[in-house]
Short mmCIF file of C-alpha atoms in Angstrom, two decimals:
data_model
loop_
_atom_site.label_atom_id
_atom_site.label_comp_id
_atom_site.label_asym_id
_atom_site.label_seq_id
_atom_site.Cartn_x
_atom_site.Cartn_y
_atom_site.Cartn_z
CA UNK A 1 147.47 63.94 132.10
CA UNK A 2 144.40 61.69 131.95
CA UNK A 3 141.00 63.07 133.00
CA UNK A 4 137.71 61.32 132.26
CA UNK A 5 137.67 60.85 128.45
CA UNK A 6 140.60 63.21 127.78
CA UNK A 7 144.34 62.71 127.47
CA UNK A 8 146.88 65.55 127.43
CA UNK A 9 150.61 65.42 126.69
CA UNK A 10 153.05 68.19 127.56
CA UNK A 11 156.79 68.71 127.89
CA UNK A 12 156.11 70.39 131.21
CA UNK A 13 153.22 70.41 133.68
CA UNK A 14 153.23 72.95 136.49
CA UNK A 15 151.65 71.87 139.75
CA UNK A 16 149.90 74.41 141.97
CA UNK A 17 148.16 73.78 145.31
CA UNK A 18 144.75 73.93 143.66
CA UNK A 19 145.50 73.03 140.04
CA UNK A 20 147.73 71.60 137.34
CA UNK A 21 148.54 73.70 134.29
CA UNK A 22 150.54 73.32 131.11
CA UNK A 23 150.84 73.81 127.36
CA UNK A 24 150.24 70.61 125.45
CA UNK A 25 152.02 68.98 122.57
CA UNK A 26 148.87 66.88 122.06
CA UNK A 27 145.34 66.96 123.42
CA UNK A 28 142.47 64.58 122.63
CA UNK A 29 139.07 63.85 124.09
CA UNK A 30 137.39 60.62 123.01
CA UNK A 31 133.75 60.48 121.99
CA UNK A 32 131.45 59.01 124.62
CA UNK A 33 127.90 58.04 123.65
CA UNK A 34 126.74 57.22 127.18
CA UNK A 35 125.32 59.57 129.81
CA UNK A 36 126.57 62.17 129.69
CA UNK A 37 127.72 61.99 126.10
CA UNK A 38 130.70 64.04 124.95
CA UNK A 39 132.16 64.67 121.49
CA UNK A 40 135.53 63.82 120.07
CA UNK A 41 137.85 66.84 120.18
CA UNK A 42 141.56 67.27 119.58
CA UNK A 43 144.37 69.78 119.11
CA UNK A 44 148.12 69.96 119.26
CA UNK A 45 149.04 73.07 121.24
CA UNK A 46 146.50 74.34 123.78
CA UNK A 47 146.74 75.70 127.30
CA UNK A 48 145.18 73.34 129.82
CA UNK A 49 144.22 73.64 133.46
CA UNK A 50 142.94 70.92 135.78
CA UNK A 51 141.20 71.79 139.08
CA UNK A 52 140.81 68.60 141.17
CA UNK A 53 138.67 70.14 143.90
CA UNK A 54 136.21 71.48 141.28
CA UNK A 55 136.49 68.31 139.20
CA UNK A 56 137.03 70.56 136.18
CA UNK A 57 139.33 70.40 133.15
CA UNK A 58 139.81 73.35 130.77
CA UNK A 59 141.54 73.58 127.39
CA UNK A 60 142.03 76.99 125.74
CA UNK A 61 143.21 77.67 122.21
CA UNK A 62 146.37 79.64 121.51
CA UNK A 63 146.81 79.82 117.74
CA UNK A 64 145.50 76.48 116.59
CA UNK A 65 141.77 75.78 116.90
CA UNK A 66 140.36 72.69 118.61
CA UNK A 67 138.86 70.20 116.14
CA UNK A 68 135.46 68.73 117.01
CA UNK A 69 133.56 65.63 115.91
CA UNK A 70 135.02 64.22 112.69
CA UNK A 71 136.95 67.42 112.05
CA UNK A 72 133.59 68.98 111.11
CA UNK A 73 133.81 71.98 113.46
CA UNK A 74 136.53 74.06 115.07
CA UNK A 75 136.53 75.99 118.35
CA UNK A 76 138.39 79.21 119.02
CA UNK A 77 138.06 79.69 122.77
CA UNK A 78 137.83 77.25 125.66
CA UNK A 79 136.24 73.88 126.34
CA UNK A 80 135.38 72.61 129.81
CA UNK A 81 135.16 68.95 130.76
CA UNK A 82 133.42 67.76 133.92
CA UNK A 83 131.60 64.60 135.02
CA UNK A 84 128.36 66.31 133.93
CA UNK A 85 129.62 66.65 130.35
CA UNK A 86 131.44 69.10 128.10
CA UNK A 87 130.74 72.82 127.67
CA UNK A 88 132.60 75.63 125.97
CA UNK A 89 132.71 79.31 125.04
CA UNK A 90 134.01 81.24 122.06
CA UNK A 91 133.48 80.79 118.32
CA UNK A 92 132.53 77.51 116.62
CA UNK A 93 133.33 77.48 112.89
CA UNK A 94 131.75 74.95 110.55
CA UNK A 95 130.40 74.79 106.99
CA UNK A 96 131.25 78.45 106.35
CA UNK A 97 129.35 79.50 109.48
CA UNK A 98 130.39 80.93 112.83
CA UNK A 99 128.34 80.32 115.97
CA UNK A 100 129.44 82.48 118.91
CA UNK A 101 128.33 81.96 122.50
CA UNK A 102 129.46 82.40 126.08
CA UNK A 103 128.26 78.88 126.81
CA UNK A 104 128.07 75.93 124.46
CA UNK A 105 126.91 72.49 125.45
CA UNK A 106 128.14 69.49 123.50
CA UNK A 107 126.61 66.12 122.75
CA UNK A 108 128.55 63.49 120.84
CA UNK A 109 127.26 64.90 117.51
CA UNK A 110 125.67 68.22 118.47
CA UNK A 111 126.47 71.81 119.43
CA UNK A 112 123.86 73.50 121.61
CA UNK A 113 123.60 77.06 122.96
CA UNK A 114 120.85 78.92 124.80
CA UNK A 115 122.10 82.31 123.59
CA UNK A 116 124.23 82.71 120.51
CA UNK A 117 125.14 84.84 117.51
CA UNK A 118 125.15 83.19 114.09
CA UNK A 119 126.90 84.32 110.91
CA UNK A 120 127.08 82.56 107.57
CA UNK A 121 129.32 83.44 104.63
CA UNK A 122 128.44 83.07 100.96
CA UNK A 123 129.83 79.88 99.51
CA UNK A 124 133.30 80.42 98.08
CA UNK A 125 133.27 84.12 99.04
CA UNK A 126 134.25 86.20 102.04
CA UNK A 127 131.01 88.17 101.83
CA UNK A 128 128.52 87.64 104.64
CA UNK A 129 125.25 86.10 103.44
CA UNK A 130 123.28 85.83 106.69
CA UNK A 131 123.62 87.20 110.21
CA UNK A 132 121.54 87.14 113.39
CA UNK A 133 121.95 87.18 117.17
CA UNK A 134 120.16 86.39 120.44
CA UNK A 135 119.02 82.96 119.30
CA UNK A 136 119.09 79.52 120.83
CA UNK A 137 120.84 77.05 118.58
CA UNK A 138 121.05 73.30 118.05
CA UNK A 139 123.45 72.06 115.38
CA UNK A 140 123.12 68.36 114.54
CA UNK A 141 125.98 66.96 112.47
CA UNK A 142 124.23 63.63 111.89
CA UNK A 143 121.12 65.35 110.52
CA UNK A 144 123.28 68.01 108.85
CA UNK A 145 120.89 70.69 110.06
CA UNK A 146 120.75 73.61 112.45
CA UNK A 147 117.67 74.78 114.39
CA UNK A 148 117.53 78.36 115.67
CA UNK A 149 114.86 80.08 117.75
CA UNK A 150 114.61 83.68 118.86
CA UNK A 151 115.08 84.45 122.53
CA UNK A 152 113.20 87.73 122.29
CA UNK A 153 109.94 87.04 120.45
CA UNK A 154 111.54 87.75 117.10
CA UNK A 155 115.13 88.13 116.04
CA UNK A 156 116.54 90.47 113.43
CA UNK A 157 118.19 88.73 110.48
CA UNK A 158 120.48 90.55 108.06
CA UNK A 159 120.85 89.60 104.39
CA UNK A 160 123.78 91.84 103.36
CA UNK A 161 123.97 90.60 99.76
CA UNK A 162 120.24 91.20 99.27
CA UNK A 163 120.23 94.53 101.14
CA UNK A 164 117.28 93.32 103.21
CA UNK A 165 116.58 92.67 106.86
CA UNK A 166 113.77 90.58 108.31
CA UNK A 167 112.34 89.60 111.68
CA UNK A 168 111.60 85.94 112.33
CA UNK A 169 110.75 83.68 115.27
CA UNK A 170 112.79 80.72 114.09
CA UNK A 171 114.73 79.31 111.19
CA UNK A 172 116.29 76.03 110.14
CA UNK A 173 119.52 75.59 108.19
CA UNK A 174 119.87 72.61 105.87
CA UNK A 175 123.60 72.32 105.29
CA UNK A 176 123.58 69.99 102.29
CA UNK A 177 120.75 71.83 100.52
CA UNK A 178 122.52 75.12 101.32
CA UNK A 179 119.29 76.83 102.29
CA UNK A 180 117.43 78.30 105.24
CA UNK A 181 113.76 77.94 106.10
CA UNK A 182 112.47 80.93 108.09
CA UNK A 183 109.13 81.47 109.81
CA UNK A 184 107.28 84.18 111.73
CA UNK A 185 104.04 84.20 113.73
CA UNK A 186 103.10 87.69 112.57
CA UNK A 187 99.68 88.04 110.97
CA UNK A 188 98.61 90.52 108.30
CA UNK A 189 95.81 92.97 109.03
CA UNK A 190 93.49 94.73 106.64
CA UNK A 191 92.54 97.75 108.73
CA UNK A 192 95.66 99.88 108.94
CA UNK A 193 96.31 103.09 107.03
CA UNK A 194 98.88 102.73 104.29
CA UNK A 195 102.09 104.77 104.27
CA UNK A 196 102.14 105.30 108.04
CA UNK A 197 104.36 103.92 110.77
CA UNK A 198 101.57 101.44 111.54
CA UNK A 199 101.96 99.53 108.28
CA UNK A 200 105.60 98.87 109.14
CA UNK A 201 104.54 97.38 112.47
CA UNK A 202 102.92 94.53 110.56
CA UNK A 203 105.81 94.00 108.15
CA UNK A 204 108.78 91.75 108.78
CA UNK A 205 110.79 92.22 105.57
CA UNK A 206 112.43 95.58 104.94
CA UNK A 207 114.64 96.74 102.10
CA UNK A 208 117.65 98.72 103.30
CA UNK A 209 118.61 99.71 99.76
CA UNK A 210 118.78 103.52 99.88
CA UNK A 211 116.93 103.82 96.55
CA UNK A 212 113.87 101.86 97.72
CA UNK A 213 112.58 104.10 100.54
CA UNK A 214 112.23 101.25 103.06
CA UNK A 215 110.00 99.07 100.90
CA UNK A 216 108.43 96.58 103.33
CA UNK A 217 105.95 93.71 103.51
CA UNK A 218 104.90 90.75 105.64
CA UNK A 219 106.00 87.24 104.65
CA UNK A 220 105.34 84.69 107.44
CA UNK A 221 107.42 82.08 105.60
CA UNK A 222 110.60 82.36 103.56
CA UNK A 223 113.35 80.21 102.08
CA UNK A 224 116.86 81.57 101.61
CA UNK A 225 119.08 80.06 98.92
CA UNK A 226 122.51 80.68 100.40
CA UNK A 227 124.55 79.87 97.30
CA UNK A 228 122.56 82.14 94.97
CA UNK A 229 121.68 84.76 97.62
CA UNK A 230 117.98 84.54 96.74
CA UNK A 231 115.11 85.02 99.23
CA UNK A 232 111.82 83.34 98.34
CA UNK A 233 109.21 85.10 100.48
CA UNK A 234 105.93 83.21 100.86
CA UNK A 235 102.34 83.73 102.10
CA UNK A 236 102.36 87.43 101.27
CA UNK A 237 98.87 88.92 101.27
CA UNK A 238 99.89 92.24 99.75
CA UNK A 239 102.72 94.74 99.35
CA UNK A 240 102.00 98.42 100.02
CA UNK A 241 103.49 100.49 97.20
CA UNK A 242 102.84 104.23 96.71
CA UNK A 243 99.06 104.73 97.20
CA UNK A 244 98.10 101.16 96.37
CA UNK A 245 98.52 97.58 97.40
CA UNK A 246 99.82 94.83 95.17
CA UNK A 247 98.61 91.26 95.71
CA UNK A 248 101.02 88.65 94.29
CA UNK A 249 99.12 85.90 92.48
CA UNK A 250 100.91 83.07 94.28
CA UNK A 251 101.55 85.00 97.48
CA UNK A 252 105.24 84.74 96.65
CA UNK A 253 107.96 87.29 95.96
CA UNK A 254 111.57 86.61 94.98
CA UNK A 255 114.27 89.02 96.18
CA UNK A 256 117.72 88.79 94.62
CA UNK A 257 121.01 90.56 95.23
CA UNK A 258 120.99 94.33 95.75
CA UNK A 259 117.27 94.22 96.68
CA UNK A 260 116.18 93.42 93.12
CA UNK A 261 112.67 91.96 93.17
CA UNK A 262 111.55 89.61 90.39
CA UNK A 263 108.62 90.84 88.26
CA UNK A 264 105.20 89.73 89.46
CA UNK A 265 102.94 87.87 87.05
CA UNK A 266 99.12 87.76 87.22
CA UNK A 267 99.16 90.09 90.20
CA UNK A 268 96.22 92.16 91.42
CA UNK A 269 96.48 95.88 92.11
CA UNK A 270 94.02 97.75 94.33
CA UNK A 271 94.24 101.49 93.89
CA UNK A 272 94.15 103.55 95.78
CA UNK A 273 94.28 101.84 99.12
CA UNK A 274 91.77 104.16 100.85
CA UNK A 275 89.04 104.50 98.19
CA UNK A 276 89.71 101.18 96.40
CA UNK A 277 88.11 102.66 93.28
CA UNK A 278 90.13 100.49 90.92
CA UNK A 279 90.96 96.80 90.85
CA UNK A 280 93.49 95.86 88.18
CA UNK A 281 94.06 92.16 87.55
CA UNK A 282 96.22 89.89 85.36
CA UNK A 283 98.89 92.49 86.03
CA UNK A 284 102.54 92.17 85.12
CA UNK A 285 104.26 94.34 87.72
CA UNK A 286 107.80 95.40 88.53
CA UNK A 287 108.18 96.82 92.03
CA UNK A 288 111.26 99.04 92.23
CA UNK A 289 110.71 100.70 95.60
CA UNK A 290 108.22 101.92 98.18
CA UNK A 291 106.98 104.65 95.82
CA UNK A 292 107.99 103.21 92.48
CA UNK A 293 106.40 100.47 90.43
CA UNK A 294 105.37 99.97 86.82
CA UNK A 295 103.56 97.45 84.71
CA UNK A 296 100.40 96.65 82.79
CA UNK A 297 97.13 94.89 83.47
CA UNK A 298 93.41 94.51 82.85
CA UNK A 299 90.50 96.42 84.35
CA UNK A 300 86.77 95.78 84.12
CA UNK A 301 84.49 98.49 82.73
CA UNK A 302 80.93 97.89 83.98
CA UNK A 303 78.20 99.93 82.29
CA UNK A 304 74.82 101.02 83.65
CA UNK A 305 73.28 97.67 82.67
CA UNK A 306 76.02 95.84 84.59
CA UNK A 307 77.55 94.62 81.33
CA UNK A 308 81.24 93.97 81.94
CA UNK A 309 83.98 94.58 79.38
CA UNK A 310 87.67 93.96 80.00
CA UNK A 311 90.04 96.67 78.80
CA UNK A 312 93.82 96.71 79.03
CA UNK A 313 96.08 99.28 80.66
CA UNK A 314 99.29 99.21 78.62
CA UNK A 315 101.16 101.31 81.15
CA UNK A 316 100.73 101.63 84.91
CA UNK A 317 103.07 103.80 86.96
CA UNK A 318 103.33 106.31 89.81
CA UNK A 319 103.25 110.06 89.18
CA UNK A 320 105.20 112.76 91.02
CA UNK A 321 102.51 112.99 93.73
CA UNK A 322 102.80 109.22 94.42
CA UNK A 323 99.43 108.62 92.79
CA UNK A 324 98.93 105.55 90.62
CA UNK A 325 98.10 106.39 87.02
CA UNK A 326 97.57 104.28 83.93
CA UNK A 327 96.94 104.50 80.21
CA UNK A 328 95.35 102.16 77.70
CA UNK A 329 94.18 102.00 74.11
CA UNK A 330 90.92 100.56 72.74
CA UNK A 331 90.93 99.83 68.98
CA UNK A 332 87.70 100.17 66.99
CA UNK A 333 87.72 96.48 66.10
CA UNK A 334 87.27 95.59 69.78
CA UNK A 335 83.66 96.81 69.55
CA UNK A 336 83.88 98.49 72.95
CA UNK A 337 80.72 100.22 74.21
CA UNK A 338 80.54 102.93 76.85
CA UNK A 339 76.86 101.96 77.04
CA UNK A 340 74.41 100.29 74.64
CA UNK A 341 74.04 103.73 73.01
CA UNK A 342 77.69 104.85 72.69
CA UNK A 343 80.51 103.01 70.93
CA UNK A 344 84.05 104.12 71.64
CA UNK A 345 87.58 103.72 70.30
CA UNK A 346 90.68 105.59 71.36
CA UNK A 347 92.66 106.10 74.55
CA UNK A 348 91.66 105.98 78.19
CA UNK A 349 93.37 107.03 81.41
CA UNK A 350 93.18 105.97 85.03
CA UNK A 351 94.01 108.10 88.07
CA UNK A 352 93.76 106.36 91.44
CA UNK A 353 92.07 109.34 93.10
CA UNK A 354 89.31 109.49 90.46
CA UNK A 355 86.52 106.96 90.48
CA UNK A 356 85.85 107.35 86.75
CA UNK A 357 88.15 106.66 83.83
CA UNK A 358 88.89 109.47 81.39
CA UNK A 359 88.28 108.62 77.73
CA UNK A 360 89.81 110.46 74.78
CA UNK A 361 88.98 109.36 71.27
CA UNK A 362 85.91 108.88 69.15
CA UNK A 363 82.38 107.93 70.06
CA UNK A 364 79.52 106.85 67.84
CA UNK A 365 75.87 107.21 68.80
CA UNK A 366 74.11 103.88 68.22
CA UNK A 367 70.73 105.23 67.07
CA UNK A 368 68.16 103.47 64.86
CA UNK A 369 67.23 106.47 62.70
CA UNK A 370 67.99 105.53 59.08
CA UNK A 371 67.96 109.14 57.89
CA UNK A 372 70.88 110.06 60.18
CA UNK A 373 74.41 108.82 59.66
CA UNK A 374 76.37 107.34 62.53
CA UNK A 375 79.35 109.66 62.53
CA UNK A 376 82.24 109.25 64.92
CA UNK A 377 83.14 112.42 66.77
CA UNK A 378 86.04 113.27 69.05
CA UNK A 379 85.82 114.08 72.73
CA UNK A 380 87.76 113.92 75.97
CA UNK A 381 85.97 113.55 79.29
CA UNK A 382 85.74 111.46 82.47
CA UNK A 383 82.93 108.94 82.02
CA UNK A 384 80.61 107.71 84.76
CA UNK A 385 79.32 104.37 83.41
CA UNK A 386 76.11 104.77 85.43
CA UNK A 387 75.29 108.20 84.05
CA UNK A 388 77.03 108.96 80.75
CA UNK A 389 77.41 112.50 79.47
CA UNK A 390 79.39 113.12 76.27
CA UNK A 391 80.50 116.77 75.95
CA UNK A 392 79.20 118.32 72.70
CA UNK A 393 79.79 121.87 71.45
CA UNK A 394 79.79 123.83 68.21
CA UNK A 395 83.42 122.89 67.55
CA UNK A 396 82.70 119.16 67.33
CA UNK A 397 85.14 117.20 65.07
CA UNK A 398 85.25 113.77 63.52
CA UNK A 399 88.21 111.44 63.90
CA UNK A 400 89.91 113.09 60.91
CA UNK A 401 89.53 116.46 62.70
CA UNK A 402 86.95 117.65 60.13
CA UNK A 403 84.32 119.90 61.67
CA UNK A 404 80.91 118.36 62.11
CA UNK A 405 77.55 120.12 61.78
CA UNK A 406 76.37 123.06 59.70
#
């Protein structure tokens, strides 16, 4: 049976008043580059039907799939050939991916669909790496690339291996590079209240790992390494964690399998989000979940004369009330001064809800009276750099815990 660019062979054709039907021993459609263009397709055993009055030919798979192009894609379903070109419906499998649609359109080297579902497996594994639906699709086998755009503003994309989902407007698949480029038109805002449903409205990446309490953030751009199952999220302004926000130095975050986020280097931490009392910089941070992070970083101590000294928090973490806390140590050799009149060495603590740091250690009064010694004495107190008060009582001790005074 010859029809347009197709040729079908069968041991038996059945003729009906309105159609001809049969099961082929061989089916082939030749590529046509003219207008309209159609792709090469072939199979051994398929069910065919030809409707002369409709000028329509249909081939439907039975067990064997129909091969397309240069055996680069396979259809499970039906193809339709008419003078206007070739269409189809079902599942197209290629390069470890499955594109499903109720209506495909075919060019000599392309698959197109206005509405489709797309799934992609991890290379060499049965595990699903990437999944989305309700997208328009254009797969170009000459360019070795696929373009996808959401039909509903944004489309939900699942990353099962990473235990993340995201919402994007469009993405592009580079077959040979084995990666996806994803983009969203969402914009970050600075005026929402953290830890409310509103902050999630501005996020497009969400952890679905049950231990991470729906950690979320906005990344307008991302690249997905399909082979390694790694998401490189880009253009991130901040990540809301516990009572604070973390600003990645490069605006980038790397998410690996099982929602594991790479440590952040040279990050900035603003804590807490409402009061913004504390700005920690040069921070090395590990974000483990929505209410769990840890690390270390620097903070500036500015005295009443606006003299700035950088001190280091050796440990930053979240307490049981979801408040950011930190601890640091200042050795005597650093020459740290609470003010021009008070030297200090010892420990200090940060609590996000408190504007002032708490110091615990020894202080030395920097007086010019030669008849009085400059003894170090112990204390613990929150210190306001603009108005310093050191607690003194009759039980005052030096750093060796010896009692001072008469």
